XYZ file of C-alpha atoms in Angstrom:
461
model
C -11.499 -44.676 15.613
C -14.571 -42.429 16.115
C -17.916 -44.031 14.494
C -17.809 -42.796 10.279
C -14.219 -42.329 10.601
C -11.516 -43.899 8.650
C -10.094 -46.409 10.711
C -6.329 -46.117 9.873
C -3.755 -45.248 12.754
C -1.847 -42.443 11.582
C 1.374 -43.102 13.582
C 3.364 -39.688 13.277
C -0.030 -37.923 14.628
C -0.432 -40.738 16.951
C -4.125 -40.807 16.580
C -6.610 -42.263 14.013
C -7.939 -40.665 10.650
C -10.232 -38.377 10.789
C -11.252 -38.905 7.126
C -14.797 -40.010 6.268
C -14.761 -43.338 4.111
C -17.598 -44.369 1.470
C -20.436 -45.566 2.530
C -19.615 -49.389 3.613
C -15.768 -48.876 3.663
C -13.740 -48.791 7.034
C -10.829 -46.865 5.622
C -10.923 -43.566 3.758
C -9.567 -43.647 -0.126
C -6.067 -42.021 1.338
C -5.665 -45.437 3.069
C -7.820 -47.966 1.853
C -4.929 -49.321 -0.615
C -2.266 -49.259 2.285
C -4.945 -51.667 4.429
C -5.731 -53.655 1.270
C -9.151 -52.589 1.424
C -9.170 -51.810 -2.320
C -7.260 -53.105 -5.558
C -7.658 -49.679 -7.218
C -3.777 -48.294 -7.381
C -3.509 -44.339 -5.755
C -0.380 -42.366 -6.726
C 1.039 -38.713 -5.581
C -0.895 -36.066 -7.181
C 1.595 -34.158 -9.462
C 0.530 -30.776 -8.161
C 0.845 -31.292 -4.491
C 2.096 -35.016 -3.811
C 1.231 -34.178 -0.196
C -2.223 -36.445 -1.176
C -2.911 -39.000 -3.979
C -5.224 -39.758 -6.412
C -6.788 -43.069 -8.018
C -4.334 -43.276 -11.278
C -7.560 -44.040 -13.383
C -9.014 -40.561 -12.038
C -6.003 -38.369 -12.478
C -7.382 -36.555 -15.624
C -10.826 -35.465 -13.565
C -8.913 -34.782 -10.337
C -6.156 -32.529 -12.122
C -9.469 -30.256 -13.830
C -10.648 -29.884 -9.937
C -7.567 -29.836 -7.435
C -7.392 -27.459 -5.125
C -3.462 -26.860 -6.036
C -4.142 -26.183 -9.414
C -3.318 -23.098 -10.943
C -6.397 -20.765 -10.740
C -7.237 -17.801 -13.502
C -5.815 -14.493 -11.857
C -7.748 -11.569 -10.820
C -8.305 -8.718 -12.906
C -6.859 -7.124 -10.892
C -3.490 -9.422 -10.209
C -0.621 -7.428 -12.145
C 2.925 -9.691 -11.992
C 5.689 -7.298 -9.903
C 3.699 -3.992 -10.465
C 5.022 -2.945 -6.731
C 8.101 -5.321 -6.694
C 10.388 -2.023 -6.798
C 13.904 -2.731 -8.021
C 14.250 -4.426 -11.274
C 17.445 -4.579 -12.133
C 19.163 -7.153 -9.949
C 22.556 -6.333 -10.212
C 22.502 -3.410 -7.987
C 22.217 -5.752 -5.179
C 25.607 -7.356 -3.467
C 26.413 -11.185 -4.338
C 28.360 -11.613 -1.087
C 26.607 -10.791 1.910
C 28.172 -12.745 5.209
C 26.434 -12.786 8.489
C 27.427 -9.810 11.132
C 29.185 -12.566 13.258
C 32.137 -12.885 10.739
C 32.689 -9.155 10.695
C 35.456 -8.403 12.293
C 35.103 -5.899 15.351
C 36.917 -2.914 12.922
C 34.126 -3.614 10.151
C 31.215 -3.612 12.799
C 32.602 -0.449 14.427
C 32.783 1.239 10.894
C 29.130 0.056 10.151
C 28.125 1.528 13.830
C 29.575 4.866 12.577
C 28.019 4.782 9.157
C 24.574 4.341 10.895
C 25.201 7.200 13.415
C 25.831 9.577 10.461
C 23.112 8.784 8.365
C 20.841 9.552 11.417
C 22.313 12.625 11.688
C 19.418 15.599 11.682
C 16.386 13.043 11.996
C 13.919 13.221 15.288
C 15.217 10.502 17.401
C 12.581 10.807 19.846
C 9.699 10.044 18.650
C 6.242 11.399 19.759
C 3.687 9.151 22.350
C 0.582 9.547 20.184
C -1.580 6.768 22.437
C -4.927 7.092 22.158
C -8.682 5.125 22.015
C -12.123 4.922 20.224
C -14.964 4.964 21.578
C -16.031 1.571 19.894
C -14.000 -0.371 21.505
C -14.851 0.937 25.048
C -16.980 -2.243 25.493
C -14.405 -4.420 24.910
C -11.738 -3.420 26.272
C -14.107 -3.454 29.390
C -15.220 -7.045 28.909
C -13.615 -9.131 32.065
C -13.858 -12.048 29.212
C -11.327 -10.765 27.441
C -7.449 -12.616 28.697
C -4.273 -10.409 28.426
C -3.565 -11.075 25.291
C -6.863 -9.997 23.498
C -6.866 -7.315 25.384
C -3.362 -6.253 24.339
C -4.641 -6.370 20.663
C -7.404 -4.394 21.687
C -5.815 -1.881 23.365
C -3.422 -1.925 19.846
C -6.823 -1.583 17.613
C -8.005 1.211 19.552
C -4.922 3.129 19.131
C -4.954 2.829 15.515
C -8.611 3.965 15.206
C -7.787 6.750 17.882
C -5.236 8.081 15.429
C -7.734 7.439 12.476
C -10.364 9.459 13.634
C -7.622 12.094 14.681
C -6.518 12.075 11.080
C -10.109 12.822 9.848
C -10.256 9.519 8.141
C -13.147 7.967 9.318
C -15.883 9.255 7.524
C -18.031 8.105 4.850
C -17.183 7.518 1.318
C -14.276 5.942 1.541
C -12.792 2.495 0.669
C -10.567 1.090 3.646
C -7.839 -1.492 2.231
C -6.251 -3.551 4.731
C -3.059 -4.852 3.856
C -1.856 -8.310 5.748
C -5.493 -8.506 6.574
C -5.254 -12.059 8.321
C -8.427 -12.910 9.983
C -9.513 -8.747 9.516
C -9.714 -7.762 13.057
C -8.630 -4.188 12.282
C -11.586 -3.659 9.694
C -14.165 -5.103 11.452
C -13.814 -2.000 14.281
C -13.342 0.088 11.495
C -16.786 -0.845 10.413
C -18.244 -0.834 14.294
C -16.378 2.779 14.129
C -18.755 3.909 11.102
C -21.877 1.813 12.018
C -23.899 4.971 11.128
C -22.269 5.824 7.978
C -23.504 5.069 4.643
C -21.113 4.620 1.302
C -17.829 2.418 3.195
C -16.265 -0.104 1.364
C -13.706 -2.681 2.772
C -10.826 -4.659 1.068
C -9.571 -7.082 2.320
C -5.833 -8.253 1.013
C -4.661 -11.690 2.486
C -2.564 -13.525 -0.008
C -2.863 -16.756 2.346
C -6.514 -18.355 2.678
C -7.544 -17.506 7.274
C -9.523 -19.377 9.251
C -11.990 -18.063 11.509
C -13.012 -14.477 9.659
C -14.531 -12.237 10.890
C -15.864 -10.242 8.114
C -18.186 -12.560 6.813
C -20.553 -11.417 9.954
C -21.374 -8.223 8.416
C -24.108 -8.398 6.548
C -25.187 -4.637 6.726
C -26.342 -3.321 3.503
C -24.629 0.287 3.967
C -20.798 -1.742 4.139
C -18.851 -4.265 1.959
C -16.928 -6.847 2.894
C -14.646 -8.243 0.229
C -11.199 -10.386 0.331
C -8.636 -10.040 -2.635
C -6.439 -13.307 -2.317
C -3.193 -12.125 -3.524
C 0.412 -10.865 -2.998
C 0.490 -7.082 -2.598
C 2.985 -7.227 -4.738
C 1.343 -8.436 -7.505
C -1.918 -6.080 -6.961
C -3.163 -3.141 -9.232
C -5.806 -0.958 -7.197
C -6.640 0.811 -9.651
C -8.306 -2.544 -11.283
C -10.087 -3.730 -8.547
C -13.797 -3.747 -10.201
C -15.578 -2.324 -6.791
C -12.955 0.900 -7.020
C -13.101 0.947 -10.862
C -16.931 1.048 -10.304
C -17.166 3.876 -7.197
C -14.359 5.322 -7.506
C -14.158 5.813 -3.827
C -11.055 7.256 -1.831
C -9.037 4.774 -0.448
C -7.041 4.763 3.471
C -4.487 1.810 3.620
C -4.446 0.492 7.317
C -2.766 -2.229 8.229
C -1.628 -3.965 12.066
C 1.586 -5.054 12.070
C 2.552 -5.474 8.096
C 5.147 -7.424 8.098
C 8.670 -6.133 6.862
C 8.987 -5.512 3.111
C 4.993 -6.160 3.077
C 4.933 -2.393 4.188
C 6.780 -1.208 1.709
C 4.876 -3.551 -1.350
C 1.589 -1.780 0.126
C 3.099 2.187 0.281
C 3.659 1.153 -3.319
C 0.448 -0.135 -4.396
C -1.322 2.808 -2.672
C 1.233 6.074 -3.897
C 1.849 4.543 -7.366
C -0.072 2.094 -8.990
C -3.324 3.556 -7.652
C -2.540 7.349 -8.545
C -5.308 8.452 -10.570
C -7.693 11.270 -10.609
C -11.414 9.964 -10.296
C -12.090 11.217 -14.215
C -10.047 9.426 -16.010
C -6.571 7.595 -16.018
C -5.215 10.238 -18.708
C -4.751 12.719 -15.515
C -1.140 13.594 -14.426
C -0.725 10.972 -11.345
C -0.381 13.226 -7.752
C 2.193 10.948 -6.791
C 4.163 12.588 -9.704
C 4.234 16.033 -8.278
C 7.406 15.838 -5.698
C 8.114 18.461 -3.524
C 10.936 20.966 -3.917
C 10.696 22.442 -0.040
C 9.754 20.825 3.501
C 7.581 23.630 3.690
C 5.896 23.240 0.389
C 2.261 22.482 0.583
C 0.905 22.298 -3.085
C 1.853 23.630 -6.571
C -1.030 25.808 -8.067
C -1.800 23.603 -10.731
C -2.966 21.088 -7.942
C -5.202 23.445 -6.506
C -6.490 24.931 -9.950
C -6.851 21.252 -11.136
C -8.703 20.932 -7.383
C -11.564 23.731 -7.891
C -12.428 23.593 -12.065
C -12.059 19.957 -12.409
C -13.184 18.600 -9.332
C -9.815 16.919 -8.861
C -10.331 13.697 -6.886
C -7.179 12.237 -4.683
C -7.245 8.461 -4.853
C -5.607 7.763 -0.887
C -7.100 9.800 1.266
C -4.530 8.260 4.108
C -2.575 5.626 5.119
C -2.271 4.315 8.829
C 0.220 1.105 8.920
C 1.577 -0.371 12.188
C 5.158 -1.062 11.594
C 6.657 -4.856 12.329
C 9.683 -6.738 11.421
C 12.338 -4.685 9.818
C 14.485 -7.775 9.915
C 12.308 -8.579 7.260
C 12.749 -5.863 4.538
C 14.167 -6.178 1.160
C 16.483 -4.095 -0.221
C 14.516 -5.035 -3.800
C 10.894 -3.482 -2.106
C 12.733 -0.947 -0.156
C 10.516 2.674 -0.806
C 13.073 4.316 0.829
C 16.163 3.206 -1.418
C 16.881 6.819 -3.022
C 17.292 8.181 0.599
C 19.640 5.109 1.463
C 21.380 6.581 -1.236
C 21.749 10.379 -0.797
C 22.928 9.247 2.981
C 26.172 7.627 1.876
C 24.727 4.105 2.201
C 23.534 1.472 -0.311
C 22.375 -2.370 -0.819
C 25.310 -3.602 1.138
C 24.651 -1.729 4.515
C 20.802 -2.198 4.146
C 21.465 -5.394 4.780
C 23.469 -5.076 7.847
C 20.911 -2.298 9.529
C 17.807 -4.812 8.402
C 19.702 -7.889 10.300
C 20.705 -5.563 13.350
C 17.449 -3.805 13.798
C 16.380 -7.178 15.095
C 18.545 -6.131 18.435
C 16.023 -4.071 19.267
C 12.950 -6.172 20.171
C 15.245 -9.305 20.207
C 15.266 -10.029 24.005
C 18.838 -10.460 23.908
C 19.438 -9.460 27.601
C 17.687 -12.761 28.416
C 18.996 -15.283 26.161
C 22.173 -13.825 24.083
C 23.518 -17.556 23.063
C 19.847 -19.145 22.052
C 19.491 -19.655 18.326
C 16.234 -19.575 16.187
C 16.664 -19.340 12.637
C 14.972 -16.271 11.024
C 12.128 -18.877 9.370
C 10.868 -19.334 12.650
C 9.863 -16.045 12.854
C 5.930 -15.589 11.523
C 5.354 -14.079 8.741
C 3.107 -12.003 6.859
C 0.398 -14.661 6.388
C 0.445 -15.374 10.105
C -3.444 -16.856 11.431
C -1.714 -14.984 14.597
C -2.076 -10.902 13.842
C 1.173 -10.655 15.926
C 4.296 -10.323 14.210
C 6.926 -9.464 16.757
C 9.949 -11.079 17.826
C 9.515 -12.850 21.412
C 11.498 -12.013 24.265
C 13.161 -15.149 24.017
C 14.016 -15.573 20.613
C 17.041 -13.939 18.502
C 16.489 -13.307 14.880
C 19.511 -15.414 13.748
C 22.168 -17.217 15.656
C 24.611 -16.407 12.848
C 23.958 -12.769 13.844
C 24.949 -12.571 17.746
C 27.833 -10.481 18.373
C 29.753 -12.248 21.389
C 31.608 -10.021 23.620
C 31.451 -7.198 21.162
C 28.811 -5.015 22.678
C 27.080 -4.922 25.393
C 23.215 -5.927 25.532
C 21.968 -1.972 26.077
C 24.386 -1.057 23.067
C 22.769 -3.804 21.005
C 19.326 -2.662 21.307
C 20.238 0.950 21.195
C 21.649 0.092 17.791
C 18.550 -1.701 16.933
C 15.987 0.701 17.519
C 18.613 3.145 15.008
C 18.052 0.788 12.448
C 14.805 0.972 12.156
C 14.438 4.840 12.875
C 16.414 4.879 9.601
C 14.534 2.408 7.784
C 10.824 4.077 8.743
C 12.639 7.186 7.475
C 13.217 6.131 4.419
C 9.551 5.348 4.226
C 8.409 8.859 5.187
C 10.791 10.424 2.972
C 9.416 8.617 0.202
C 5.787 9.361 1.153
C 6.827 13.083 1.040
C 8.442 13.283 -2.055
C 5.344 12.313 -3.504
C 3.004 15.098 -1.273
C 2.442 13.452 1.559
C 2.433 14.597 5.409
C 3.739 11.660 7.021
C 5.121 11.130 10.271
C 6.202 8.039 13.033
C 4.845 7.883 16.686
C 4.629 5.705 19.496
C 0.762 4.564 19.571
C 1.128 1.844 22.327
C 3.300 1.325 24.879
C 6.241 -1.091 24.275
C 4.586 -3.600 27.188
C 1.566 -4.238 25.417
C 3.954 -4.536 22.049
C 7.505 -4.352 21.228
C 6.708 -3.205 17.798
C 4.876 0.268 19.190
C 5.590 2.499 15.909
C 2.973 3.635 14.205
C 2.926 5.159 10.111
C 0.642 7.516 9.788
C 0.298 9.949 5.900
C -2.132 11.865 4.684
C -2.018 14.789 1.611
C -0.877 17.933 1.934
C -3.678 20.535 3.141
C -4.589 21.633 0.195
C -4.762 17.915 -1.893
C -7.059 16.569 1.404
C -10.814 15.357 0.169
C -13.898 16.872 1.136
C -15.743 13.960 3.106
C -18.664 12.320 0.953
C -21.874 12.617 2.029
């Protein structure tokens, strides 16, 4: 063992504790009762029975474990972006695409071709770069795969500043924040700018942050520890305080975690800045594809000073293997296409074909739980080109590898669809584009929304 360290052999790690005992002891209080170091008995903590506790100190430990169950957050609201809540609506019996038979995959096939009847299937190359990450992305340091998140980062803020978004006065939320990568050149971005605010939303606790480095008095830094699901904007004390503008950004927001945070930002933070007793915008739905603003909006706009909450959202899209039919935004367009819970989950399993790598390894399994998730320390959330998203899901013999990930990349045009159909019911300008290129990463489509013309904010000086 290393000299203060416990001395026990932990033989499934095959190395020694790392633990540091009390002063005198050679084992740590973990193992001193295995060794027979100490006649004080330790039993299984009965909030995480991954450690123990000394039995006589279980009252003390229980008022200071980390497992315990903490006070929530202000602003920590249970299932106020869940979506669905009646259950019922969803299917009981859904069976894997493998025991379809070929007639009932062919009919899916056709269903999916008709819904995507009339949308853009070709979407626009929007790839682009910011200036603050020029250095960077020039630093020889950097190995190929920071400088593939770079290149991604860049992109984003590229579209950002094309989008008018970065400029002061405004509150950046970053959803799926992980270590918070995309913030912090957000904040090199607006190094000169006074009045920014960032947010932080990681429901899992990261190592190695990187927002805790800046310390400049002109920006904020703050994490909110919880499920998007669960959070209320609106109640967040630093936006209940300035009232500032918010732009949702996110890097690859995993699956139904997109759809949790267009929520949060179009609905449960759709207030005007004087007062909660306002008519939300998110209320005011458009009639026309060509219909920028009622009058009342731009009325309310000039005597009233009308302030819109989101002044954009920029999410990169990942893992529509992982959507929800329960979180779905898009469910009401599912709907008016012919298609409900029940084919969801067939286009959510097969849009997986698309970045699958199929054509190199059609018969390997990996279950869908070894895919990361949300919470990932990683920031990537893409399927490998040697991984499959379920082996219950490979279709032997049925299609060939180009049809499969034809299909695939379908599935998700009609899922992100959904998503922008929402976002313009509710007086948004959204749109999909390409803002990498598919061999830096296979998930390449960026979300981009902002309000209609006449609903955009002045920037705040």
């Amino acid at each position: 063992p290393e000299p203060g360290r416990c001395a026990y052999f932990v033989e499934r790690k095959k190395r020694f504790c790392k633990m540091i005992p009390a002063l005198g002891r050679r084992f740590c209080g973990e193992h001193e009762q295995q060794e027979g170091e100490s006649d004080r008995r330790r039993i299984p903590c009965p909030l995480d029975p991954k450690h123990t506790v000394y039995e006589d100190q279980l009252q003390k430990h229980l008022k200071k474990c980390n497992s315990r169950e903490k006070p929530k957050p202000v602003y920590f609201v249970q299932d106020i972006n869940a979506g669905l809540k009646d259950a019922s609506e969803i299917p009981e019996k859904q069976v894997p695409i493998s025991s379809l038979s070929r007639e009932e995959l062919e009919n899916l096939i056709i269903k999916l071709k008709k819904a995507i009847t009339g949308l853009e299937l070709h979407l626009k190359e929007q790839i682009l770069s910011h200036r603050a990450l020029e250095e960077a992305l020039n630093d020889p340091k950097n190995g190929e795969s920071a400088f593939k998140h770079l290149k991604q980062q860049a992109s984003i803020l590229g579209n950002m500043e094309k989008l008018h978004l970065l400029v002061p006065g405004r509150c950046f939320v970053e959803f799926g924040a992980g270590r918070g990568k995309l913030s912090h050149w957000v904040d090199v971005a607006l190094q000169d700018v006074e009045n920014v605010q960032f947010l932080l939303v990681e429901r899992a606790t990261t190592r190695f942050k990187v927002d805790g480095k800046h310390k400049r008095r002109d920006s904020m830094f703050e994490r909110l520890q919880v499920d998007i699901q669960h959070l209320c904007l609106k109640k967040v004390p630093v936006l209940e305080k300035k009232k500032l503008p918010v732009v949702g950004i996110g890097k690859h927001l995993c699956g139904a975690a997109t759809d949790l945070a267009l929520r949060c930002l179009v609905e449960s933070y759709s207030t005007s800045c004087d007062g909660e007793n306002e008519e939300p915008a998110t209320k005011r739905c458009r009639t026309d594809k060509t219909e920028v603003a009622s009058d009342s909006f731009a009325d309310n706009k000039s005597n009233k000073d009308y302030c819109r909450p989101v002044a954009g959202i920029v999410i990169a899209l990942c893992c529509h293997h992982k959507c929800d039919w329960t979180h779905y935004v898009g469910r009401e367009f599912f709907k008016a296409v012919g298609l409900g819970p029940l084919e969801f989950h067939y286009f959510q399993r097969m849009s997986s074909w698309a970045t699958c790598g199929m054509s190199e390894t059609s018969t390997r399994a990996f279950t869908s739980q070894e895919s990361q998730d949300q919470t990932n320390d990683t920031e990537e959330h893409e399927q490998t080109s040697s991984k499959t998203e379920s082996s219950s899901d490979t279709i032997q013999g049925t299609l060939t590898v180009g049809e499969r990930k034809e299909i695939g990349c379908l599935c998700k045009l009609l899922i992100d669809h959904g998503r922008i159909e929402y976002l313009q019911q509710r007086g948004y300008e959204a749109a999909l584009q390409y803002y990498t290129e598919s061999a830096v990463s296979l998930e390449n489509v960026l979300l981009t929304a902002v309000p209609r013309p006449a609903l955009i904010l002045e920037p705040t000086t």
